[in-house]
Tab-separated table of C-alpha atoms and ligand atoms in Angstrom:
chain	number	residue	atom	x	y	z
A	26	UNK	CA	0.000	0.000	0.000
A	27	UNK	CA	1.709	3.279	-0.854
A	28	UNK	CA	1.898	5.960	1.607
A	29	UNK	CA	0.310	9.123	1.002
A	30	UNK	CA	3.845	10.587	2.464
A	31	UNK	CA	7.199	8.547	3.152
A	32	UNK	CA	7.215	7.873	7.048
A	33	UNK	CA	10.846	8.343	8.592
A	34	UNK	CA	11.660	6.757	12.081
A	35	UNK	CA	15.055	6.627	13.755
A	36	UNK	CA	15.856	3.100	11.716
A	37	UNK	CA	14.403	4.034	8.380
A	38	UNK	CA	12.097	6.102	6.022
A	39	UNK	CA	9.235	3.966	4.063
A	40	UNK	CA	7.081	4.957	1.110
A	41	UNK	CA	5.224	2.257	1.470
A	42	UNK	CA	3.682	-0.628	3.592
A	43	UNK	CA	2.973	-4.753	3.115
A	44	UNK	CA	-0.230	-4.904	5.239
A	45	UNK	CA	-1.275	-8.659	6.176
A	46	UNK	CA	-4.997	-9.182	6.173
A	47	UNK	CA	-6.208	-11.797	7.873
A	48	UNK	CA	-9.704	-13.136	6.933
A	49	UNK	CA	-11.783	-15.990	9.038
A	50	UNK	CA	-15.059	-17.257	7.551
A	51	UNK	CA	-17.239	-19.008	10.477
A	52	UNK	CA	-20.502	-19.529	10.851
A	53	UNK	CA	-21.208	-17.847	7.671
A	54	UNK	CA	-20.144	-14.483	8.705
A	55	UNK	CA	-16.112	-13.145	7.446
A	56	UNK	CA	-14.234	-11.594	10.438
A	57	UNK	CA	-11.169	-9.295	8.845
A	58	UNK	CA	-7.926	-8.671	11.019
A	59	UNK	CA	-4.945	-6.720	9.819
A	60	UNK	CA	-1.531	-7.673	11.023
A	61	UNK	CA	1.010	-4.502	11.554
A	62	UNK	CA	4.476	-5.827	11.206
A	63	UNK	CA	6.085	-3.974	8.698
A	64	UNK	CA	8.581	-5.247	6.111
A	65	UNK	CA	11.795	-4.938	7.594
A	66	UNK	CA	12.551	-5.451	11.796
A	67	UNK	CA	13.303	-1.695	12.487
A	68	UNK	CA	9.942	-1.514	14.687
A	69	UNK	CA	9.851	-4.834	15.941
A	70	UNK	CA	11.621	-7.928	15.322
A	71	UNK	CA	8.887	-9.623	13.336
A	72	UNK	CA	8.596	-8.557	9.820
A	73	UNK	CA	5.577	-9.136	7.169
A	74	UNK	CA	7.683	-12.165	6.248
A	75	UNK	CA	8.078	-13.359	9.518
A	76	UNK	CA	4.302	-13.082	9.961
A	77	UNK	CA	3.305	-15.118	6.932
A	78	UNK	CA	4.961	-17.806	7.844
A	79	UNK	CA	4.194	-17.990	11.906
A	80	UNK	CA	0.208	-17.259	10.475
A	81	UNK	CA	0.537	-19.591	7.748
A	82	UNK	CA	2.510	-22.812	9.132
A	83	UNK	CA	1.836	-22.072	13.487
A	84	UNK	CA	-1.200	-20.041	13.895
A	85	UNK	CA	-3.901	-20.732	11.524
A	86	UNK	CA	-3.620	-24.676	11.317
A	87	UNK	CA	-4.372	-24.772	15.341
A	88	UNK	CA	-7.608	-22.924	14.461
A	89	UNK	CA	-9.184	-24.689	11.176
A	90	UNK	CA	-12.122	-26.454	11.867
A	91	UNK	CA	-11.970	-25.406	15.685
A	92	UNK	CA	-14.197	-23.975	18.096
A	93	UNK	CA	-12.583	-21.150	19.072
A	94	UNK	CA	-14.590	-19.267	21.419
A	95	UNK	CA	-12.956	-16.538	22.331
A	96	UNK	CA	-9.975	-14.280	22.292
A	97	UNK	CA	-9.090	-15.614	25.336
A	98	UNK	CA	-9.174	-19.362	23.959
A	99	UNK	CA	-7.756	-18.263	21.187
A	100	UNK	CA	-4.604	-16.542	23.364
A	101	UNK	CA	-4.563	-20.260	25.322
A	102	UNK	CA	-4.604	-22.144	21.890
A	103	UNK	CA	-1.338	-19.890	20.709
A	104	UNK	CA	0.328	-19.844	24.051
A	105	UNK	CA	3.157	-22.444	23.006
A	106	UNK	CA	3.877	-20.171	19.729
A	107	UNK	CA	6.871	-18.001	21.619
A	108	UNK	CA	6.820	-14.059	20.939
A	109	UNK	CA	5.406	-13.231	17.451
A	110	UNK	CA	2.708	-11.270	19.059
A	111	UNK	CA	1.875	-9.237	15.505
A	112	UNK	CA	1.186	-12.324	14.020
A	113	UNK	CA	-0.864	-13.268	17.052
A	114	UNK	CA	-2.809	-9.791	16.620
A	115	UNK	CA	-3.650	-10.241	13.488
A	116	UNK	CA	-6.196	-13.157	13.953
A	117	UNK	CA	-7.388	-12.021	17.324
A	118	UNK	CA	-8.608	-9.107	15.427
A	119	UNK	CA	-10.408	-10.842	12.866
A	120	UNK	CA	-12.046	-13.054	15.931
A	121	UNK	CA	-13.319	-9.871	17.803
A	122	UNK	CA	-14.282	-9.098	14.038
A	123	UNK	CA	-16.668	-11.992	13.774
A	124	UNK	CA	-17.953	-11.918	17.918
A	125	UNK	CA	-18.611	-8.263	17.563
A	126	UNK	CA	-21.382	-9.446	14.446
A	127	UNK	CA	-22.659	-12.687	15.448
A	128	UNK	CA	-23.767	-10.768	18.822
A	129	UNK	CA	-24.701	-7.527	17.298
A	130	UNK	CA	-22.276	-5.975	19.320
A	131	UNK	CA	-19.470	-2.919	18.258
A	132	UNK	CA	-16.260	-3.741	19.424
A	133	UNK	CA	-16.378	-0.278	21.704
A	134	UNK	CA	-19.352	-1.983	23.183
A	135	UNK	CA	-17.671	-5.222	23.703
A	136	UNK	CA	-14.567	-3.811	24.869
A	137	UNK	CA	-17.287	-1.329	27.711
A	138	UNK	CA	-15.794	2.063	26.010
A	139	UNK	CA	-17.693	4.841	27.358
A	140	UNK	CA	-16.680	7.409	24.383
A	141	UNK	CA	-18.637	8.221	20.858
A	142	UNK	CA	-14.770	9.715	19.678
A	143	UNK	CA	-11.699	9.763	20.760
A	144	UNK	CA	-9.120	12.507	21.255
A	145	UNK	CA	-6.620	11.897	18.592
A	146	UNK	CA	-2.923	13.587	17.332
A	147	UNK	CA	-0.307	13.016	14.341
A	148	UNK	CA	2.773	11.184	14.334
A	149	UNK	CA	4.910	13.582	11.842
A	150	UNK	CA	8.408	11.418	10.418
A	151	UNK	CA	11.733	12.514	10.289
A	152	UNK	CA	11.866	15.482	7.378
A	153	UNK	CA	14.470	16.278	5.469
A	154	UNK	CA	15.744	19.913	6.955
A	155	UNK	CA	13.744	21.623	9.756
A	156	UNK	CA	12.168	23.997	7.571
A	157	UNK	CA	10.401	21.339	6.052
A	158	UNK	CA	9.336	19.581	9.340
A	159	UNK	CA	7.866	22.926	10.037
A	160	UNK	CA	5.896	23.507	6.901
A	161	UNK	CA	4.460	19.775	7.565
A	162	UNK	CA	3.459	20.407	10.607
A	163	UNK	CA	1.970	23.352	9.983
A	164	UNK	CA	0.152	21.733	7.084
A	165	UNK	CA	-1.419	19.381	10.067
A	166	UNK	CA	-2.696	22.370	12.359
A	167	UNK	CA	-4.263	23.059	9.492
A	168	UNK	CA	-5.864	20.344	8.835
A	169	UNK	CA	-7.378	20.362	12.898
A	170	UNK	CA	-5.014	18.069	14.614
A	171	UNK	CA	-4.156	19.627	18.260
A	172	UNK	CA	-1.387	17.101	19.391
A	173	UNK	CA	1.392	16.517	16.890
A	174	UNK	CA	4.338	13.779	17.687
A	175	UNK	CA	7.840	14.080	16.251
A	176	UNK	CA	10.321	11.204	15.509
A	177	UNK	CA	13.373	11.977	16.548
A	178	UNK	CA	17.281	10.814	16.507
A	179	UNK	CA	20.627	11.406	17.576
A	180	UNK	CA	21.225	14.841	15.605
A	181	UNK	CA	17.705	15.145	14.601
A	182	UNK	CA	16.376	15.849	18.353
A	183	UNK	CA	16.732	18.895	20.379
A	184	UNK	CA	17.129	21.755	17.249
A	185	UNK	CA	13.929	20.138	15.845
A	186	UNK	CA	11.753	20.324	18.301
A	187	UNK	CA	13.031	23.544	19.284
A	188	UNK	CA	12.002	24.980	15.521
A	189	UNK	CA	8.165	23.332	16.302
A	190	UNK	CA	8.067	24.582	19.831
A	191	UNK	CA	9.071	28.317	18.954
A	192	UNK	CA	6.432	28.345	16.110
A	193	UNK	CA	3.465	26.566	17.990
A	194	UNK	CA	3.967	27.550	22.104
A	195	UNK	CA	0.355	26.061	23.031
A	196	UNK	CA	0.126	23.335	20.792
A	197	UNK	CA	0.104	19.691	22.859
A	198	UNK	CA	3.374	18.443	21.655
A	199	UNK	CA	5.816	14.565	21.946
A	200	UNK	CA	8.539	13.163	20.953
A	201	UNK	CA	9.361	9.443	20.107
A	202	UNK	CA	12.801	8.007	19.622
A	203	UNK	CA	12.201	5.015	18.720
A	204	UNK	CA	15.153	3.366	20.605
A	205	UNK	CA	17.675	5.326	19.159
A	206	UNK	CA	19.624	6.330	22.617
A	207	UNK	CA	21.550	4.820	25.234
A	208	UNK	CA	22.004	5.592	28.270
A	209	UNK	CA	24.722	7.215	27.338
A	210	UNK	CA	23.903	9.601	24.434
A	211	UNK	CA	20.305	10.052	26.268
A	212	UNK	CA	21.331	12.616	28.318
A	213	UNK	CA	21.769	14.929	24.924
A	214	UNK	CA	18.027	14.922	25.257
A	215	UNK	CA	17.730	17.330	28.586
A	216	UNK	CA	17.261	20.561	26.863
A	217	UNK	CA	13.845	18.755	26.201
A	218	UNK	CA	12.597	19.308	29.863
A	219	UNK	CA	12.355	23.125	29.235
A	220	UNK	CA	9.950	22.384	25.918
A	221	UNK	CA	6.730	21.538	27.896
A	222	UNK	CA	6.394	17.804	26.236
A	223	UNK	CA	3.751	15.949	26.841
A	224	UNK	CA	5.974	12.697	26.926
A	225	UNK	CA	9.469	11.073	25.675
A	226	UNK	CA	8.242	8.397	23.664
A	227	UNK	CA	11.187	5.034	23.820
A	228	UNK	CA	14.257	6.644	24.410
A	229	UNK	CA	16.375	3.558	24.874
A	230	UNK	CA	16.322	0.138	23.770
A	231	UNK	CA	12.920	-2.297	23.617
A	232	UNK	CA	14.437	-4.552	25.877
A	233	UNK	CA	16.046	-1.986	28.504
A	234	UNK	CA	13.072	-1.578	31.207
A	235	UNK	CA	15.570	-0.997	33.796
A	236	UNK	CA	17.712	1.754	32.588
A	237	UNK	CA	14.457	3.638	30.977
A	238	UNK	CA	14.043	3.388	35.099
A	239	UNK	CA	17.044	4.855	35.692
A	240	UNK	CA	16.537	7.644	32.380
A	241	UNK	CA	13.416	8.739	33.757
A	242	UNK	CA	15.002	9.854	37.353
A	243	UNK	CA	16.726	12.306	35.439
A	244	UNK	CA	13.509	14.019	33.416
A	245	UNK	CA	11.114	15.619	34.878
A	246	UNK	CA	9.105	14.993	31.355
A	247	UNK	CA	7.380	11.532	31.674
A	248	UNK	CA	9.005	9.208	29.714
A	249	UNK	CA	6.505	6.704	27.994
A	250	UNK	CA	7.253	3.345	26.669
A	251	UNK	CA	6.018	1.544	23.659
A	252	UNK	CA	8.658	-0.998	21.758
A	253	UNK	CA	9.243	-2.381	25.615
A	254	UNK	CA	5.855	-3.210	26.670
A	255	UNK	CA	5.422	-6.157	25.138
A	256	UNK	CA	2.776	-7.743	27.569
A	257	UNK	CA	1.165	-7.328	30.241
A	258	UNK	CA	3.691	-8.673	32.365
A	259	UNK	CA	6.032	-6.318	30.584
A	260	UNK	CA	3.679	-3.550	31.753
A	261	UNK	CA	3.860	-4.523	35.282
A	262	UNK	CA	7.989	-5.005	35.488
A	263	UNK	CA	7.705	-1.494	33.881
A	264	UNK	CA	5.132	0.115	36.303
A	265	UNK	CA	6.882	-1.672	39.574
A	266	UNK	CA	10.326	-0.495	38.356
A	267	UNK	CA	8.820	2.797	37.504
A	268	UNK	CA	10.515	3.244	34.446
A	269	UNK	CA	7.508	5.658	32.764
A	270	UNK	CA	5.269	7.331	33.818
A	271	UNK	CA	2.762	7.466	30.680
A	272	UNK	CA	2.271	3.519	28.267
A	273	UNK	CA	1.419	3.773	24.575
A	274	UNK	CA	-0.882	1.170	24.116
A	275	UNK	CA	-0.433	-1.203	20.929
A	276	UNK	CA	-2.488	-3.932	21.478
A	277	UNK	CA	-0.701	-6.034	18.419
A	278	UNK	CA	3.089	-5.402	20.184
A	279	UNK	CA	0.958	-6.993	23.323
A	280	UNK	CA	-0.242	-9.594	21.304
A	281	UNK	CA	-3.701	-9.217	20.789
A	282	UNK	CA	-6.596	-6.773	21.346
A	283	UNK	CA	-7.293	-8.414	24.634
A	284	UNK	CA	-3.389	-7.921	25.788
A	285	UNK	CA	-4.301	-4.203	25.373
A	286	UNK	CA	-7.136	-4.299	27.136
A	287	UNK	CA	-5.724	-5.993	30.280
A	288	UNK	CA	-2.255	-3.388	29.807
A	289	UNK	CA	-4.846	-0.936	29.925
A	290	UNK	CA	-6.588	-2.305	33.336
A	291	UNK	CA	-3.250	-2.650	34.946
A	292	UNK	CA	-2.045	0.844	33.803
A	293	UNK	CA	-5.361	2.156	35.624
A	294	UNK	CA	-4.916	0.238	39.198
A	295	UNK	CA	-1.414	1.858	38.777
A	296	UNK	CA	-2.232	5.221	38.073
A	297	UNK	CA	-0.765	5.345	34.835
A	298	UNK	CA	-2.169	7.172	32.043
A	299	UNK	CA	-2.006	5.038	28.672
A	300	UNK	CA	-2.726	6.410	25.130
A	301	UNK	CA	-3.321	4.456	21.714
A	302	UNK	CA	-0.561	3.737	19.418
A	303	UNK	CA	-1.017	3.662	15.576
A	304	UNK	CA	1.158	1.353	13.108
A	305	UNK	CA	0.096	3.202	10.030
A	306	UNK	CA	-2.563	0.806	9.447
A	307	UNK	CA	-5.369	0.646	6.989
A	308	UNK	CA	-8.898	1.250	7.994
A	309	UNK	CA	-9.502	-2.291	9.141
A	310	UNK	CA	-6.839	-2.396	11.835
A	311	UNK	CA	-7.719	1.229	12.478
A	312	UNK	CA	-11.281	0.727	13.661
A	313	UNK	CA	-10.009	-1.970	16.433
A	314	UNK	CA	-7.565	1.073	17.872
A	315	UNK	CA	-10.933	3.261	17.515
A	316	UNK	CA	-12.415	0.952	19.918
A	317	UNK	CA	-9.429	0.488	22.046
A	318	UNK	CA	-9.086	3.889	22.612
A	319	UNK	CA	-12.831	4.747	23.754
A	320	UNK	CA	-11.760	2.913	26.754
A	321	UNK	CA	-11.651	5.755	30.137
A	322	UNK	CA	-8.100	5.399	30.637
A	323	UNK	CA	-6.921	6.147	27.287
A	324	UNK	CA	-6.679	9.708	28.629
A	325	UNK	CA	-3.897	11.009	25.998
A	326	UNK	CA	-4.601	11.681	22.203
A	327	UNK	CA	-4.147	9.006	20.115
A	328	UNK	CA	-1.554	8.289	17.134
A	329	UNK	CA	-4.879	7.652	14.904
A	330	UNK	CA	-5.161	10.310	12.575
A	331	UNK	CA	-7.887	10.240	9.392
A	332	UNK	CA	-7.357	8.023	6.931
A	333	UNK	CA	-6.916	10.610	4.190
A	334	UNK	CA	-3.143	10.728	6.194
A	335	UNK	CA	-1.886	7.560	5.308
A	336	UNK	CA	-3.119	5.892	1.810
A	337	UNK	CA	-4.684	7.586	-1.217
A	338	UNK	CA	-7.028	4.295	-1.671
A	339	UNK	CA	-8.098	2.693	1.513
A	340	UNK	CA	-9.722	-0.327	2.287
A	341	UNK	CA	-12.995	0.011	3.797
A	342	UNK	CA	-15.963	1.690	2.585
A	343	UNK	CA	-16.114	3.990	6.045
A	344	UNK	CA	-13.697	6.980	5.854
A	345	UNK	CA	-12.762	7.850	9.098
A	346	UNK	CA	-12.163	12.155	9.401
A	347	UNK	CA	-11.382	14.731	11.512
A	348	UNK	CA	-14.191	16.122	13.746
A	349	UNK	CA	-13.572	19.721	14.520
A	350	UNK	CA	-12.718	18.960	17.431
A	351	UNK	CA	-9.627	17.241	17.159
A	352	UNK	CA	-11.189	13.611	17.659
A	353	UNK	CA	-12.166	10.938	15.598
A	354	UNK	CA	-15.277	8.875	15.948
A	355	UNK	CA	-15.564	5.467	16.816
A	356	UNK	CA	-17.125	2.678	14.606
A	357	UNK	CA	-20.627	2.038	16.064
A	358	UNK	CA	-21.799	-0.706	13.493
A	359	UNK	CA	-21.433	-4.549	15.159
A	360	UNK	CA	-17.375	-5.859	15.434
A	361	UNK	CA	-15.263	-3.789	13.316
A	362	UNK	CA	-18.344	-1.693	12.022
A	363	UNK	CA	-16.058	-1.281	8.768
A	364	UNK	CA	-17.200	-3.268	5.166
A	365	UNK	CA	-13.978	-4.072	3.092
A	366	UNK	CA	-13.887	-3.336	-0.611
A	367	UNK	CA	-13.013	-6.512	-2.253
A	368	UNK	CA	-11.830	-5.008	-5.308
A	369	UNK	CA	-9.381	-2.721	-3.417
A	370	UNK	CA	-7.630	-5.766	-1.593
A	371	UNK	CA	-7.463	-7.925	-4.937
A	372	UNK	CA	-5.972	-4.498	-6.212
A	373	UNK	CA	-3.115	-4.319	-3.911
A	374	UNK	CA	-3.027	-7.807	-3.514
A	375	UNK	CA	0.560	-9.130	-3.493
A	376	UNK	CA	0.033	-12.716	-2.818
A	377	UNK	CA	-2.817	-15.263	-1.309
A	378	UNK	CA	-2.888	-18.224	1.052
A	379	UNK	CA	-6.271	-20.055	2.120
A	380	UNK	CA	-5.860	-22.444	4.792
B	30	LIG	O1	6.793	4.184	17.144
B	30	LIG	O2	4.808	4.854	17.211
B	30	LIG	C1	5.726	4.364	16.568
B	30	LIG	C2	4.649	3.837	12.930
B	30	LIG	C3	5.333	2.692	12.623
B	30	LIG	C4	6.154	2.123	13.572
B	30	LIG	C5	6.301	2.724	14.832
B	30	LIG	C6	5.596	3.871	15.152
B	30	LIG	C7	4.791	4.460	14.172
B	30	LIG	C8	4.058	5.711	14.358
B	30	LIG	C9	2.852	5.930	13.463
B	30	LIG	O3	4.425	6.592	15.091
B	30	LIG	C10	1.615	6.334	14.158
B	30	LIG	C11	0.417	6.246	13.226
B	30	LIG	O4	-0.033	5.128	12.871
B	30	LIG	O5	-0.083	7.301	12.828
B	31	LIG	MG1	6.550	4.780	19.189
């Protein structure tokens, strides 16, 4: 799927994405789940070819011809599949998908969100000078969206979000890293503190709970994880170790929808305020973070911005836009509550496996 806009992190620009779909046919309804690894490991270690082949030789033969009840079942029927949580996402989706229609039942209702919209921002890439960073971000005020997010890296940090602070004093502003410090070279981030940030988004390394813990003593900005928390458990090590104060919520890095959801509960009991990640997905795997997200504890805007953001063509009949104010509204129709166009997946279709 081409990008309306190349997307540059800390390990790489892309102009484009391989999106997985996942499609279960069951009781003569057709669930749809997207899996969000992207092509290469710079995000995570599991890549869209990775994911093929844990979903095509692992995953989907335990499920064929199964009675799968629930996510929950389905998490117990995967739990001897180690890690590959994206791949693991992918079908949980399409199972909330197909619950959320044979009862009826929107996936907001399902999941007991209280919210009709959500509260959402922009996650702006790397650009290629500051003066260009600034004209694209100004292009997004424009457009209506009140909390912007910048990538940054080594280099690319403090003078950047200096340029976007000095235009835009009020707007609600972040930063994400995307692992690209150590705690060594982190320190080169302190001038940060004095830029009113909403958050620090992964600093350090996915697996390096402990020294984010040791990072954040020296911020008084929250630092907020995402690559690390890879489970619930992961959220609790995190949370006891106190090494953020804010969790991005992906529910595919925690392996499923209903990972989220309990990373979510914890995060509350804790005290912890949690917002919604995006992984520049389509429409399908951006109605499930729609849902997600009306949850009461999601109390940060969200990295779901309209779909006119990421892909000229998208998937679903439903185009999901800005409201004015600054939130997006949540699918009410049962599971998903989006209708995939056919034709558009066979157009961007890249290859096929039925199981
Ligand atoms: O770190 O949040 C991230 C996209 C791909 C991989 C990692 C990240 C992102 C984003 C995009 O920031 C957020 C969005 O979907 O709009
Ligand atoms: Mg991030």
């Amino acid at each position: 799927m081409p990008l309306v806009s190349h997307f540059e992190t800390s390990f790489g620009r892309i102009f484009e994405r391989d999106c997985i779909l996942v499609e279960i046919q069951s009781e003569g309804l057709t669930g749809w789940g997207e899996c969000v690894a992207d092509r290469d490991p710079g995000y995570s270690y599991e890549t869209s070819g990775t994911a093929w082949h844990i979903l095509k030789d692992f995953i989907v033969p335990l499920l064929v011809g199964q009675q799968v009840t629930d996510a929950h079942d389905f998490q117990y029927r995967v739990a001897n599949i180690r890690g590959h949580h994206l791949a693991k996402a992918g079908v949980e989706m399409a199972l909330w998908d197909l619950l959320g229609q044979r009862e009826k039942k929107s996936l907001r209702e399902l999941f007991g969100g209280q919210r009709g919209s959500v509260p959402v921002g922009v996650s702006v890439g790397l650009q290629d000078t500051p003066e260009i960073l600034l004209e694209t971000v100004s292009k997004y005020i424009e457009d209506g969206y009140r909390r912007v997010k910048l990538k940054i890296k080594p280099g690319r940090d403090v003078g950047d979000t200096q340029v976007v602070r000095r235009a835009f004093p009020h707007i609600q502003l972040q930063v994400d890293a995307n692992s690209a410090y150590t705690l060594e070279t982190a320190p080169a981030l302190l001038p940060l503190d004095d830029f009113d940030l909403l958050l620090i988004e992964q600093p350090l390394f996915d697996d390096d709970t402990w020294d984010h813990a040791r990072l954040q003593k020296l911020f008084k900005t929250p630092i907020c994880l995402d690559e690390s928390i890879v489970s619930p458990r992961h959220a609790r090590y995190a949370l006891e170790m106190q090494a953020c104060r804010i969790v991005n919520i992906k529910p595919a890095r925690c392996g499923g929808l209903s990972q989220g959801l309990e990373v979510h509960d914890l995060c509350e009991q804790a005290g912890i305020p949690v917002w919604c990640g995006g992984m520049l997905e389509t429409n399908i795997g951006r109605a499930s973070n729609l849902a997600l997200a009306s949850l009461p504890n999601f109390s940060l805007p969200a990295d779901i911005s309209a779909s006119a953001r990421y892909y000229h063509e998208d998937l679903t009949e439903e185009t999901f836009s800005l409201n004015p104010d600054s939130t997006i509204s949540v699918p009410e129709k049962p599971g998903l509550g989006v209708t995939v166009i056919r034709s558009r997946v066979e157009k961007f279709t890249l290859a096929r496996v039925v199981v």
